[in-house]
Coordinates of C-alpha atoms in Angstrom, one line a residue:
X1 CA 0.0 0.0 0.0
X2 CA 2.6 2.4 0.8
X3 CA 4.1 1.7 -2.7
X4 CA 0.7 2.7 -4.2
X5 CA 1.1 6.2 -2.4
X6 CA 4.2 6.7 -3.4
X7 CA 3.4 6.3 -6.8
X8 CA 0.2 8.4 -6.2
X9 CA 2.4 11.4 -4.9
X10 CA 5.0 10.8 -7.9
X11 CA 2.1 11.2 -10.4
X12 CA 0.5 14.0 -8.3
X13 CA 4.3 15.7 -9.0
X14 CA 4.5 15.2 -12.3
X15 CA 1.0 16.7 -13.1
X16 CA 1.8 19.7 -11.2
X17 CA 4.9 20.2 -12.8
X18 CA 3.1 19.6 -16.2
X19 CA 0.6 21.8 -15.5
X20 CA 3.0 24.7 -14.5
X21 CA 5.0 24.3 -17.2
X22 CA 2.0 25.1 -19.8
X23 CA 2.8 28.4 -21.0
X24 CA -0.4 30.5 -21.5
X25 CA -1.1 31.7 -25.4
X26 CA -1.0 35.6 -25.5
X27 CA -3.8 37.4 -25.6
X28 CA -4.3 41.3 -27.6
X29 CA -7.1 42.9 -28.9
X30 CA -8.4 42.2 -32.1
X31 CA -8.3 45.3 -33.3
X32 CA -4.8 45.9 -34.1
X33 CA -2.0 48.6 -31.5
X34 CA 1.0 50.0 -32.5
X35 CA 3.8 51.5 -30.5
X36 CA 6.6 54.0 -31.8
X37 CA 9.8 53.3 -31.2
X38 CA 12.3 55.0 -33.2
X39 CA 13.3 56.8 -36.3
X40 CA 16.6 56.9 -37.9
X41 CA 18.0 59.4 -40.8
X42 CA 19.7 57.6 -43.4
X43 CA 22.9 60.1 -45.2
X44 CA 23.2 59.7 -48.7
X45 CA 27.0 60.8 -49.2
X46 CA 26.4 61.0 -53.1
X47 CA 24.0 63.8 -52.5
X48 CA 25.2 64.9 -49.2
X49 CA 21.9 65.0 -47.7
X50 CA 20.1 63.0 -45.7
X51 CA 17.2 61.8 -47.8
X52 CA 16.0 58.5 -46.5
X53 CA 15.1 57.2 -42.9
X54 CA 13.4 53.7 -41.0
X55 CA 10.4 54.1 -38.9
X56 CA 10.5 51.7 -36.7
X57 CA 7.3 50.3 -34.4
X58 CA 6.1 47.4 -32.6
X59 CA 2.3 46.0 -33.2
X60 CA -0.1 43.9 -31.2
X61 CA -3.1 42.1 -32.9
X62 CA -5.2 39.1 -31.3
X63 CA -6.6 37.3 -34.1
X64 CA -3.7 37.9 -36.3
X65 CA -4.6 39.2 -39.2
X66 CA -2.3 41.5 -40.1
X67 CA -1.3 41.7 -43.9
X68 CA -1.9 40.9 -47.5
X69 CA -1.1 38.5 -50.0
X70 CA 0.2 39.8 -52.8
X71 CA -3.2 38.2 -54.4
X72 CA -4.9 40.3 -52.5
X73 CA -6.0 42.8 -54.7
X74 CA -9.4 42.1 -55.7
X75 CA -12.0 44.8 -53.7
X76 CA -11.6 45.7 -50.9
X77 CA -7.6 45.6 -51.4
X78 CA -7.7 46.6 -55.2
X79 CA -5.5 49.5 -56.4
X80 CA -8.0 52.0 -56.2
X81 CA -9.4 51.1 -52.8
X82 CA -8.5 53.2 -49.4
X83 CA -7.5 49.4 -48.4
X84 CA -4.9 48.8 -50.7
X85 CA -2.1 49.9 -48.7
X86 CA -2.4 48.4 -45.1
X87 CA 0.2 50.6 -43.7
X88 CA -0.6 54.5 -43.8
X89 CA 2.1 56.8 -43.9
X90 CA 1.2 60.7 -43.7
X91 CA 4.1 63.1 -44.3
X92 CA 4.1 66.7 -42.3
X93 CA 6.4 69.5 -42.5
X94 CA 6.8 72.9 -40.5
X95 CA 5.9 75.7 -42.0
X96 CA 6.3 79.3 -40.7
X97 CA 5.9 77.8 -37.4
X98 CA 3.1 75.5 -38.1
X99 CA 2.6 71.7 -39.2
X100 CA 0.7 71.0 -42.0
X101 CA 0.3 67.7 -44.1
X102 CA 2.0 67.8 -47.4
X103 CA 2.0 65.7 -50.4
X104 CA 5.7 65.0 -52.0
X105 CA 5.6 65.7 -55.7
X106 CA 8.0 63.7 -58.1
X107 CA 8.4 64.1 -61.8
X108 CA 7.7 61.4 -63.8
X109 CA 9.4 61.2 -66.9
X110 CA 6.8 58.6 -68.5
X111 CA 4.0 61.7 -68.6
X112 CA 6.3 64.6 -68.0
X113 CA 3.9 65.7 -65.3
X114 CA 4.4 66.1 -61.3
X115 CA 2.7 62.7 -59.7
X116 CA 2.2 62.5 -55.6
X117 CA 4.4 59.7 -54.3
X118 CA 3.1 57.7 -51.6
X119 CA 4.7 56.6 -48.7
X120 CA 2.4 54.0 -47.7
X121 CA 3.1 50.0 -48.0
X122 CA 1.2 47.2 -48.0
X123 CA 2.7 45.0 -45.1
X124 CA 2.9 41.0 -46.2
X125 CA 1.1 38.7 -44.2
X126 CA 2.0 37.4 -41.5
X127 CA -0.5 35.5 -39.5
X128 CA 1.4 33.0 -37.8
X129 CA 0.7 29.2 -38.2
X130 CA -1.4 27.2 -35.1
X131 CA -4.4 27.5 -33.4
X132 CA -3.6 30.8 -31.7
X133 CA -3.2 33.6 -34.1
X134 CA -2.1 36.1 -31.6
X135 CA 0.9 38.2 -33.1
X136 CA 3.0 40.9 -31.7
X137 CA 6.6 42.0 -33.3
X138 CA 9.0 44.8 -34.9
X139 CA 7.7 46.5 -38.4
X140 CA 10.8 48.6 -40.0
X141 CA 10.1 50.8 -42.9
X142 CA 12.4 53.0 -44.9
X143 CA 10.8 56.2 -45.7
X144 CA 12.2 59.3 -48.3
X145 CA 12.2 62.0 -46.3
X146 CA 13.3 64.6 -48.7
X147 CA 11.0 66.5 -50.4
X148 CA 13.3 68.6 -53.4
X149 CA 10.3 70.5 -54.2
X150 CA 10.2 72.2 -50.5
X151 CA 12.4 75.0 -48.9
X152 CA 11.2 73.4 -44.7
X153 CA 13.6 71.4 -43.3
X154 CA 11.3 70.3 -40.5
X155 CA 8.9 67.1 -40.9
X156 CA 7.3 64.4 -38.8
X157 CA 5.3 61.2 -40.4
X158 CA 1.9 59.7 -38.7
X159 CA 1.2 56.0 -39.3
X160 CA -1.4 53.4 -38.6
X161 CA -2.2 50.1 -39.9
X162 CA -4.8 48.5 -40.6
X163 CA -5.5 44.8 -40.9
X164 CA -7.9 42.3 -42.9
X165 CA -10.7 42.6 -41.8
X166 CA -10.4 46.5 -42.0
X167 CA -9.8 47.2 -38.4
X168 CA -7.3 50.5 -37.7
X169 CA -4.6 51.2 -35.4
X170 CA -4.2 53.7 -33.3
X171 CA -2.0 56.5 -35.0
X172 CA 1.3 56.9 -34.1
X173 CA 3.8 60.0 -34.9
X174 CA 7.6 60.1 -34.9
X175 CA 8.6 63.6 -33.0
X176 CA 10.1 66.6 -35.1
X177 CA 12.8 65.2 -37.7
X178 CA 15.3 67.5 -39.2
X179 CA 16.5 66.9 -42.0

């Protein structure tokens, strides 16, 4: 009998140790929360400027959804949606003082006219494999911050993003950037 009890208490052991050991899935929101961290100038010696820089931010979403296929482009992601990008990027500069949101103007050489560049980016999918689609992690994004056709050297970007089944961050903005 007292072999049976010992055996008893082993299992009893084991099962708590089991049971401790089981690491919780994390939980988030399903709506998707983002968290700036940083943003870095890039110099471009050949034009002795800096013209380029990384925004970098963390996310949080709890059913994971976060991204597109690059087959994802029939409606609501086509090309003219306000879905097609999944990661909006506004560009700001200071202006006599004051910040105002302003397009950045390139010249295309294919119809000699002025075209509005956009700085947003469709983020590739990355729901993770399993049961729990929880995700959290890093998103880095290089960003021209040099807009030729403006005199300001002052700018700041917002960004949100926004995930499949059309749920939007909160917006985040990088502090002044001289550049």
């Amino acid at each position: 009998m007292r072999l049976a009890s010992k055996i008893q208490l082993f299992l009893l052991i084991i099962l708590m140790i089991v049971i401790a050991s089981c690491k919780k899935p994390k939980q988030f929101p399903d709506i998707p929360s983002i968290e700036y961290q940083n943003f870095t100038s890039i110099y471009n010696p050949d034009l002795d400027i800096y013209d380029r820089g990384v925004l970098h931010f963390t996310f949080e979403d709890g059913d994971g959804d976060i991204g597109l296929n690059s087959g994802d482009t029939l409606p609501p992601f086509n090309a003219s949606s306000d879905y097609h990008y999944n990661l909006i990027i506004t560009y700001f500069e200071m202006q006599n003082g004051e910040i105002k949101e302003v397009p950045i103007l390139w010249f295309n050489p294919q119809t000699e006219q002025y075209d509005t560049l956009t700085l947003s980016a469709r983020i590739p999918n990355l729901t993770p494999d399993g049961i729990n689609k929880a995700i959290s992690g890093d998103i880095f994004d290089t960003l021209f911050i040099y807009n030729f056709n403006s005199i300001y050297d002052t700018i700041k970007f917002d960004a949100y993003i926004i995930d499949r089944a059309l749920n939007e961050s909160n917006t985040i903005s990088t502090p002044l950037i001289i550049r």
